[in-house]
Short mmCIF file of C-alpha atoms in Angstrom, two decimals:
data_model
loop_
_atom_site.label_atom_id
_atom_site.label_comp_id
_atom_site.label_asym_id
_atom_site.label_seq_id
_atom_site.Cartn_x
_atom_site.Cartn_y
_atom_site.Cartn_z
CA UNK A 1 -6.42 5.84 11.03
CA UNK A 2 -6.63 2.11 10.80
CA UNK A 3 -8.64 0.70 7.97
CA UNK A 4 -10.81 -2.37 8.26
CA UNK A 5 -9.89 -4.69 5.41
CA UNK A 6 -12.87 -6.56 4.05
CA UNK A 7 -12.97 -9.20 1.33
CA UNK A 8 -16.20 -9.15 -0.60
CA UNK A 9 -16.43 -12.71 -1.82
CA UNK A 10 -19.78 -13.19 -3.47
CA UNK A 11 -20.16 -16.94 -3.59
CA UNK A 12 -17.72 -19.74 -2.96
CA UNK A 13 -15.75 -19.44 -6.17
CA UNK A 14 -15.04 -17.24 -9.12
CA UNK A 15 -18.20 -15.42 -10.15
CA UNK A 16 -19.48 -17.07 -13.28
CA UNK A 17 -21.95 -14.43 -14.33
CA UNK A 18 -25.35 -15.60 -15.43
CA UNK A 19 -26.32 -15.33 -19.04
CA UNK A 20 -27.25 -11.68 -19.46
CA UNK A 21 -29.67 -9.87 -21.67
CA UNK A 22 -27.27 -8.24 -24.10
CA UNK A 23 -29.73 -6.11 -26.01
CA UNK A 24 -28.80 -2.44 -26.31
CA UNK A 25 -31.85 -1.54 -24.22
CA UNK A 26 -30.78 -3.83 -21.37
CA UNK A 27 -27.19 -2.54 -21.36
CA UNK A 28 -28.44 1.04 -21.34
CA UNK A 29 -30.59 0.23 -18.32
CA UNK A 30 -27.40 -0.85 -16.53
CA UNK A 31 -25.77 2.43 -17.53
CA UNK A 32 -28.76 4.41 -16.29
CA UNK A 33 -28.84 2.57 -12.96
CA UNK A 34 -25.17 3.31 -12.33
CA UNK A 35 -25.49 6.94 -13.38
CA UNK A 36 -28.52 7.33 -11.13
CA UNK A 37 -26.62 5.94 -8.14
CA UNK A 38 -23.70 8.24 -8.92
CA UNK A 39 -26.00 11.26 -9.17
CA UNK A 40 -27.54 10.41 -5.78
CA UNK A 41 -24.06 10.07 -4.27
CA UNK A 42 -23.01 13.44 -5.67
CA UNK A 43 -26.15 15.02 -4.20
CA UNK A 44 -25.00 14.20 -0.65
CA UNK A 45 -23.99 17.38 1.16
CA UNK A 46 -21.97 17.02 4.34
CA UNK A 47 -22.14 19.68 7.01
CA UNK A 48 -19.56 20.73 9.56
CA UNK A 49 -15.88 21.51 9.42
CA UNK A 50 -13.33 19.08 8.10
CA UNK A 51 -11.04 17.48 10.65
CA UNK A 52 -8.15 15.11 10.14
CA UNK A 53 -10.38 12.04 9.92
CA UNK A 54 -13.60 13.56 8.63
CA UNK A 55 -16.81 11.80 9.66
CA UNK A 56 -18.99 10.19 7.00
CA UNK A 57 -22.70 10.69 7.57
CA UNK A 58 -25.13 7.76 7.47
CA UNK A 59 -26.63 9.23 4.29
CA UNK A 60 -23.24 9.36 2.59
CA UNK A 61 -22.37 5.85 3.75
CA UNK A 62 -25.63 4.51 2.35
CA UNK A 63 -25.12 6.18 -1.03
CA UNK A 64 -21.50 5.02 -1.23
CA UNK A 65 -22.70 1.44 -0.70
CA UNK A 66 -25.46 1.77 -3.33
CA UNK A 67 -23.13 3.29 -5.91
CA UNK A 68 -20.49 0.58 -5.51
CA UNK A 69 -23.10 -2.15 -5.85
CA UNK A 70 -24.59 -0.52 -8.96
CA UNK A 71 -21.13 -0.04 -10.44
CA UNK A 72 -20.12 -3.67 -9.96
CA UNK A 73 -23.47 -4.92 -11.26
CA UNK A 74 -23.08 -2.73 -14.34
CA UNK A 75 -19.52 -3.87 -15.03
CA UNK A 76 -20.53 -7.51 -14.54
CA UNK A 77 -23.36 -7.02 -17.03
CA UNK A 78 -21.20 -5.41 -19.68
CA UNK A 79 -18.42 -7.97 -19.31
CA UNK A 80 -20.91 -10.83 -19.66
CA UNK A 81 -21.86 -9.34 -23.04
CA UNK A 82 -18.32 -8.52 -24.20
CA UNK A 83 -16.33 -10.82 -26.50
CA UNK A 84 -13.39 -12.45 -24.75
CA UNK A 85 -11.08 -11.17 -27.48
CA UNK A 86 -11.94 -7.53 -26.68
CA UNK A 87 -8.92 -5.33 -26.13
CA UNK A 88 -8.54 -3.09 -23.08
CA UNK A 89 -9.34 0.15 -24.91
CA UNK A 90 -12.62 -1.13 -26.32
CA UNK A 91 -13.67 -2.56 -22.95
CA UNK A 92 -12.95 0.77 -21.31
CA UNK A 93 -15.00 2.63 -23.92
CA UNK A 94 -17.86 0.20 -23.31
CA UNK A 95 -17.84 0.94 -19.57
CA UNK A 96 -17.36 4.71 -19.57
CA UNK A 97 -21.05 5.55 -20.31
CA UNK A 98 -21.94 4.13 -16.88
CA UNK A 99 -20.19 7.06 -15.16
CA UNK A 100 -20.61 9.78 -17.80
CA UNK A 101 -23.21 12.20 -16.48
CA UNK A 102 -25.03 14.80 -18.59
CA UNK A 103 -23.28 18.12 -18.99
CA UNK A 104 -26.03 19.84 -17.02
CA UNK A 105 -25.56 17.56 -13.99
CA UNK A 106 -24.99 19.56 -10.79
CA UNK A 107 -21.42 19.81 -9.59
CA UNK A 108 -20.59 17.45 -6.74
CA UNK A 109 -19.73 18.96 -3.38
CA UNK A 110 -17.52 16.08 -2.28
CA UNK A 111 -18.68 12.56 -2.90
CA UNK A 112 -18.59 10.99 -6.34
CA UNK A 113 -16.78 13.78 -8.15
CA UNK A 114 -14.28 12.93 -10.90
CA UNK A 115 -15.40 9.31 -11.42
CA UNK A 116 -13.13 7.22 -13.61
CA UNK A 117 -12.71 3.73 -15.02
CA UNK A 118 -9.42 2.21 -16.14
CA UNK A 119 -9.04 -1.19 -17.82
CA UNK A 120 -5.57 -2.72 -17.88
CA UNK A 121 -3.91 -6.03 -18.56
CA UNK A 122 -0.39 -7.25 -17.87
CA UNK A 123 1.34 -8.88 -20.87
CA UNK A 124 2.37 -11.91 -18.82
CA UNK A 125 -1.26 -12.58 -17.82
CA UNK A 126 -3.27 -11.91 -21.03
CA UNK A 127 -6.36 -13.81 -19.82
CA UNK A 128 -6.95 -11.45 -16.87
CA UNK A 129 -8.28 -7.89 -17.10
CA UNK A 130 -8.10 -5.51 -14.16
CA UNK A 131 -10.79 -2.85 -13.88
CA UNK A 132 -10.19 0.03 -11.48
CA UNK A 133 -12.85 2.64 -10.78
CA UNK A 134 -12.22 5.56 -8.45
CA UNK A 135 -14.09 8.66 -7.34
CA UNK A 136 -13.57 11.59 -5.00
CA UNK A 137 -14.52 11.77 -1.34
CA UNK A 138 -13.58 14.56 1.10
CA UNK A 139 -9.79 14.97 1.23
CA UNK A 140 -9.09 11.96 -0.97
CA UNK A 141 -10.71 9.25 -3.02
CA UNK A 142 -12.28 5.81 -2.77
CA UNK A 143 -11.77 2.93 -5.18
CA UNK A 144 -13.17 -0.37 -6.37
CA UNK A 145 -10.89 -2.94 -8.03
CA UNK A 146 -12.26 -5.85 -10.05
CA UNK A 147 -10.56 -8.65 -11.97
CA UNK A 148 -12.04 -10.89 -14.65
CA UNK A 149 -10.55 -14.02 -16.17
CA UNK A 150 -11.23 -15.33 -19.66
CA UNK A 151 -12.43 -18.93 -19.41
CA UNK A 152 -14.61 -21.14 -21.62
CA UNK A 153 -15.59 -18.26 -23.85
CA UNK A 154 -16.77 -15.98 -21.01
CA UNK A 155 -15.43 -13.40 -18.60
CA UNK A 156 -15.56 -14.64 -15.00
CA UNK A 157 -15.07 -12.24 -12.09
CA UNK A 158 -12.24 -13.43 -9.83
CA UNK A 159 -11.84 -10.36 -7.63
CA UNK A 160 -13.98 -7.70 -6.00
CA UNK A 161 -11.78 -5.54 -3.78
CA UNK A 162 -13.27 -2.57 -1.97
CA UNK A 163 -13.70 -1.18 1.52
CA UNK A 164 -16.46 -2.09 3.88
CA UNK A 165 -18.92 0.67 4.78
CA UNK A 166 -17.04 3.31 6.78
CA UNK A 167 -17.89 6.03 9.29
CA UNK A 168 -14.78 8.18 8.70
CA UNK A 169 -12.91 8.89 5.48
CA UNK A 170 -9.86 6.91 6.61
CA UNK A 171 -11.94 3.78 6.05
CA UNK A 172 -11.90 4.29 2.27
CA UNK A 173 -9.60 2.34 -0.01
CA UNK A 174 -8.14 5.64 -0.97
CA UNK A 175 -5.14 7.63 -2.07
CA UNK A 176 -2.54 6.36 -4.50
CA UNK A 177 -4.08 2.97 -5.25
CA UNK A 178 -1.60 0.80 -7.09
CA UNK A 179 -1.70 -2.92 -7.89
CA UNK A 180 0.24 -5.59 -9.71
CA UNK A 181 -0.29 -9.24 -10.60
CA UNK A 182 2.59 -11.49 -9.58
CA UNK A 183 3.19 -15.17 -10.35
CA UNK A 184 2.17 -17.63 -7.67
CA UNK A 185 4.99 -19.47 -5.94
CA UNK A 186 2.97 -22.66 -6.41
CA UNK A 187 3.32 -24.38 -9.75
CA UNK A 188 0.32 -24.12 -12.12
CA UNK A 189 -1.54 -21.90 -9.62
CA UNK A 190 -3.17 -18.64 -10.78
CA UNK A 191 -1.33 -15.36 -10.15
CA UNK A 192 -1.77 -13.32 -7.00
CA UNK A 193 -2.46 -9.62 -6.71
CA UNK A 194 -0.49 -7.09 -4.67
CA UNK A 195 -2.59 -4.03 -3.78
CA UNK A 196 -1.34 -0.92 -1.99
CA UNK A 197 -3.64 1.94 -1.12
CA UNK A 198 -3.30 5.03 1.03
CA UNK A 199 -5.56 6.55 3.65
CA UNK A 200 -7.52 9.77 3.00
CA UNK A 201 -6.75 12.47 5.58
CA UNK A 202 -7.67 16.13 5.68
CA UNK A 203 -4.97 17.88 7.68
CA UNK A 204 -1.60 16.42 6.74
CA UNK A 205 0.44 14.82 4.01
CA UNK A 206 1.57 12.24 6.61
CA UNK A 207 -0.62 9.16 6.58
CA UNK A 208 -0.49 5.36 6.34
CA UNK A 209 -0.83 2.93 3.44
CA UNK A 210 -2.34 -0.54 3.49
CA UNK A 211 -0.60 -3.41 1.70
CA UNK A 212 -2.32 -6.68 0.78
CA UNK A 213 -1.42 -9.85 -1.07
CA UNK A 214 -4.60 -11.42 -2.43
CA UNK A 215 -5.21 -14.88 -3.81
CA UNK A 216 -7.72 -14.54 -6.63
CA UNK A 217 -10.86 -16.62 -6.74
CA UNK A 218 -10.95 -19.83 -8.75
CA UNK A 219 -13.73 -22.20 -9.81
CA UNK A 220 -13.29 -23.99 -6.48
CA UNK A 221 -12.24 -21.31 -3.98
CA UNK A 222 -13.14 -17.75 -3.07
CA UNK A 223 -10.68 -14.86 -3.06
CA UNK A 224 -8.74 -14.39 0.17
CA UNK A 225 -6.10 -12.15 1.65
CA UNK A 226 -2.83 -13.96 2.32
CA UNK A 227 -1.02 -11.01 3.86
CA UNK A 228 -1.84 -7.56 5.24
CA UNK A 229 0.26 -4.84 6.80
CA UNK A 230 0.31 -1.08 7.03
CA UNK A 231 3.12 1.47 7.09
CA UNK A 232 3.43 5.22 7.54
CA UNK A 233 4.27 7.26 4.43
CA UNK A 234 4.03 10.66 2.73
CA UNK A 235 0.83 10.92 0.67
CA UNK A 236 2.08 13.42 -1.90
CA UNK A 237 5.25 13.71 -3.99
CA UNK A 238 6.95 16.87 -5.21
CA UNK A 239 6.98 15.80 -8.87
CA UNK A 240 3.41 14.43 -9.21
CA UNK A 241 4.66 10.85 -9.53
CA UNK A 242 2.85 8.08 -7.69
CA UNK A 243 3.48 8.12 -3.94
CA UNK A 244 3.23 4.30 -3.88
CA UNK A 245 5.14 2.17 -6.37
CA UNK A 246 4.75 -1.62 -6.58
CA UNK A 247 6.89 -4.03 -8.57
CA UNK A 248 7.61 -7.75 -8.84
CA UNK A 249 10.93 -9.09 -7.55
CA UNK A 250 12.49 -12.53 -8.10
CA UNK A 251 11.39 -13.64 -4.62
CA UNK A 252 8.14 -11.72 -4.26
CA UNK A 253 7.28 -8.04 -4.47
CA UNK A 254 8.35 -4.58 -3.36
CA UNK A 255 6.69 -1.26 -2.50
CA UNK A 256 8.54 2.05 -2.41
CA UNK A 257 7.33 5.24 -0.77
CA UNK A 258 8.74 8.33 0.91
CA UNK A 259 8.62 7.81 4.68
CA UNK A 260 9.42 9.82 7.78
CA UNK A 261 12.69 9.72 9.72
CA UNK A 262 13.31 9.84 13.45
CA UNK A 263 15.53 12.85 12.71
CA UNK A 264 13.24 15.83 12.15
CA UNK A 265 16.06 17.82 10.55
CA UNK A 266 16.38 15.26 7.73
CA UNK A 267 12.61 14.63 7.93
CA UNK A 268 12.08 12.08 5.13
CA UNK A 269 13.81 9.30 3.25
CA UNK A 270 13.10 6.71 0.59
CA UNK A 271 11.38 3.70 2.15
CA UNK A 272 11.80 0.24 0.65
CA UNK A 273 9.37 -2.52 1.65
CA UNK A 274 10.49 -5.75 0.01
CA UNK A 275 8.83 -9.08 0.75
CA UNK A 276 9.69 -12.70 0.07
CA UNK A 277 6.85 -15.15 -0.60
CA UNK A 278 7.29 -18.76 0.45
CA UNK A 279 4.05 -20.61 -0.18
CA UNK A 280 1.54 -18.68 1.90
CA UNK A 281 4.17 -17.12 4.17
CA UNK A 282 5.19 -13.52 3.45
CA UNK A 283 8.30 -12.13 5.13
CA UNK A 284 9.95 -8.74 4.90
CA UNK A 285 13.51 -8.87 3.65
CA UNK A 286 16.21 -6.42 2.63
CA UNK A 287 16.97 -4.03 1.04
CA UNK A 288 15.07 -1.80 3.44
CA UNK A 289 16.97 1.45 2.88
CA UNK A 290 19.08 3.35 0.35
CA UNK A 291 22.13 3.74 2.62
CA UNK A 292 23.55 2.80 6.01
CA UNK A 293 22.11 5.73 7.94
CA UNK A 294 18.64 5.02 6.57
CA UNK A 295 19.06 1.35 7.50
CA UNK A 296 19.70 2.35 11.12
CA UNK A 297 16.60 4.55 11.01
CA UNK A 298 14.52 1.65 9.71
CA UNK A 299 16.03 -0.83 12.21
CA UNK A 300 14.95 1.50 14.99
CA UNK A 301 11.34 1.45 13.76
CA UNK A 302 10.67 -2.15 12.70
CA UNK A 303 9.17 -4.79 14.98
CA UNK A 304 11.38 -6.82 17.30
CA UNK A 305 11.35 -9.96 15.15
CA UNK A 306 12.47 -8.12 12.02
CA UNK A 307 15.16 -6.20 13.95
CA UNK A 308 16.54 -9.51 15.23
CA UNK A 309 16.69 -10.97 11.72
CA UNK A 310 18.64 -7.89 10.64
CA UNK A 311 21.13 -8.24 13.52
CA UNK A 312 24.37 -10.24 13.51
CA UNK A 313 23.63 -13.64 15.14
CA UNK A 314 26.44 -13.54 17.75
CA UNK A 315 25.07 -10.27 19.15
CA UNK A 316 21.36 -10.78 18.62
CA UNK A 317 20.52 -10.95 22.34
CA UNK A 318 22.31 -7.73 23.27
CA UNK A 319 20.99 -5.98 20.18
CA UNK A 320 17.43 -7.01 21.03
CA UNK A 321 17.79 -5.24 24.38
CA UNK A 322 19.15 -2.12 22.67
CA UNK A 323 16.32 -2.21 20.14
CA UNK A 324 13.78 -2.28 22.96
CA UNK A 325 15.44 0.69 24.67
CA UNK A 326 15.90 2.85 21.58
CA UNK A 327 12.98 1.89 19.35
CA UNK A 328 11.13 4.90 17.91
CA UNK A 329 13.13 7.48 19.86
CA UNK A 330 13.62 10.80 18.09
CA UNK A 331 17.05 12.29 17.66
CA UNK A 332 19.58 13.73 15.24
CA UNK A 333 21.97 11.73 13.10
CA UNK A 334 25.61 12.69 13.06
CA UNK A 335 28.52 11.41 11.02
CA UNK A 336 28.60 8.13 9.11
CA UNK A 337 32.19 6.90 8.96
CA UNK A 338 33.96 4.00 7.26
CA UNK A 339 35.92 1.93 9.76
CA UNK A 340 39.44 0.55 9.21
CA UNK A 341 40.12 -3.06 8.41
CA UNK A 342 38.07 -5.92 7.05
CA UNK A 343 35.29 -6.85 6.80
CA UNK A 344 33.83 -3.54 5.67
CA UNK A 345 31.96 -1.75 8.46
CA UNK A 346 30.45 1.68 9.09
CA UNK A 347 29.70 3.63 12.26
CA UNK A 348 26.52 5.74 12.36
CA UNK A 349 26.20 8.41 15.06
CA UNK A 350 22.88 9.38 16.63
CA UNK A 351 22.12 11.88 19.41
CA UNK A 352 18.83 10.70 20.88
CA UNK A 353 16.57 13.34 22.35
CA UNK A 354 14.61 12.95 25.57
CA UNK A 355 11.39 11.97 23.80
CA UNK A 356 10.33 8.94 21.79
CA UNK A 357 8.19 8.67 18.68
CA UNK A 358 5.80 6.05 20.04
CA UNK A 359 5.15 7.75 23.41
CA UNK A 360 5.01 4.22 24.77
CA UNK A 361 7.71 4.62 27.38
CA UNK A 362 8.94 7.38 29.71
CA UNK A 363 11.05 10.15 28.23
CA UNK A 364 14.79 9.62 28.70
CA UNK A 365 17.78 11.92 28.84
CA UNK A 366 19.75 12.78 25.72
CA UNK A 367 22.05 9.97 24.68
CA UNK A 368 24.89 9.88 22.17
CA UNK A 369 24.85 6.47 20.50
CA UNK A 370 27.01 4.74 17.89
CA UNK A 371 25.67 2.00 15.61
CA UNK A 372 28.09 -0.38 13.92
CA UNK A 373 26.70 -1.82 10.69
CA UNK A 374 28.09 -4.28 8.17
CA UNK A 375 27.15 -4.26 4.47
CA UNK A 376 25.74 -7.49 3.07
CA UNK A 377 24.41 -8.36 -0.36
CA UNK A 378 21.33 -6.19 -0.79
CA UNK A 379 21.45 -4.46 2.58
CA UNK A 380 23.12 -4.22 5.99
CA UNK A 381 23.34 -6.05 9.31
CA UNK A 382 23.48 -4.44 12.74
CA UNK A 383 26.65 -5.46 14.58
CA UNK A 384 26.66 -3.43 17.77
CA UNK A 385 25.19 -0.43 19.60
CA UNK A 386 27.41 1.55 21.97
CA UNK A 387 27.56 4.85 23.81
CA UNK A 388 31.25 5.12 22.92
CA UNK A 389 32.76 5.63 19.45
CA UNK A 390 35.09 3.04 17.96
CA UNK A 391 38.62 4.39 17.52
CA UNK A 392 38.89 2.46 14.24
CA UNK A 393 36.07 4.57 12.78
CA UNK A 394 37.70 8.00 12.57
CA UNK A 395 37.50 8.70 8.84
CA UNK A 396 35.58 11.47 7.12
CA UNK A 397 31.78 11.75 7.26
CA UNK A 398 30.55 10.10 4.06
CA UNK A 399 27.03 11.52 4.52
CA UNK A 400 27.98 15.14 5.13
CA UNK A 401 25.34 17.50 3.75
CA UNK A 402 22.84 14.67 3.14
#
């Protein structure tokens, strides 16, 4: 289910679009070319049963490529003819005819259905417009994201973000695409773009999302990805809100999504993925969970380096060994108890089963384990892991029924 992340950088710098023919006839030809490519994409009929990661035929892959190229060429053409003082609504109305098919057009089987275009702008970056166009594919959607900057009386494309050609639907830049411009940490530098997108999948609501931090193109440099990671998450929400939510933080950015737990009785929890940006270095920081039990669950699933940073320094060596032994093992959480004395500490109980989530090591016997955690500003630190409870932690279960 891994996606191949590809940067489509056409040229060495921001795309300064050539002077276009802005006659109504020329602009309508752009519309017709895009509509024709969309019609050909919708005419693709895939055969065979859908599996989890449905195959994409060569014919579908070819038409997907052609449609995206026609779409970007059409948007470039319209933007080159649009006044730089155009508002978002008028730009969107200008672009919609490219994907508006006649009423008598045949209904799409899978590819290219429900095409859309959305033009947005963030108040703090009024000179940059973001243009997002999505369309349906089997069991999900695919998307193209463009950005244009107002400079010297023209719109200049500074981003083209889309998938490479793909052979299975999980290669699409799909479900729950969300994005946000954030200020650069470097003075006088242009903003950067955080993009999160899910992975289409036919048989489950469990999937992965891709997260990228992109440096936009300038007059002297092409766009590039500064950071990429992926995480497991739940594709759909119960209340029709976005399954991926991105926001700016004082130190960087954050993504929230519902994620799975190692305890199948609890099943899911709120996942928090917060990152600090220092120049071109991006590092995950806390908060990582809504409460102490969820912090333990996240600590048991993160990589070794992150687990060590979230462990108390005096015990980091011993905790690294415990993390290696217990990482990704399934089990059932028990009581979470406040311990006596100061500083404030909590004990989290976990009965590990004889199987592990990663299947990377031999199954072990059941094991009752007690995690001692300490609250810090914005999160927790792991203090100790033991097979014996601490007598000072005998209070009531503060997570009972949760």
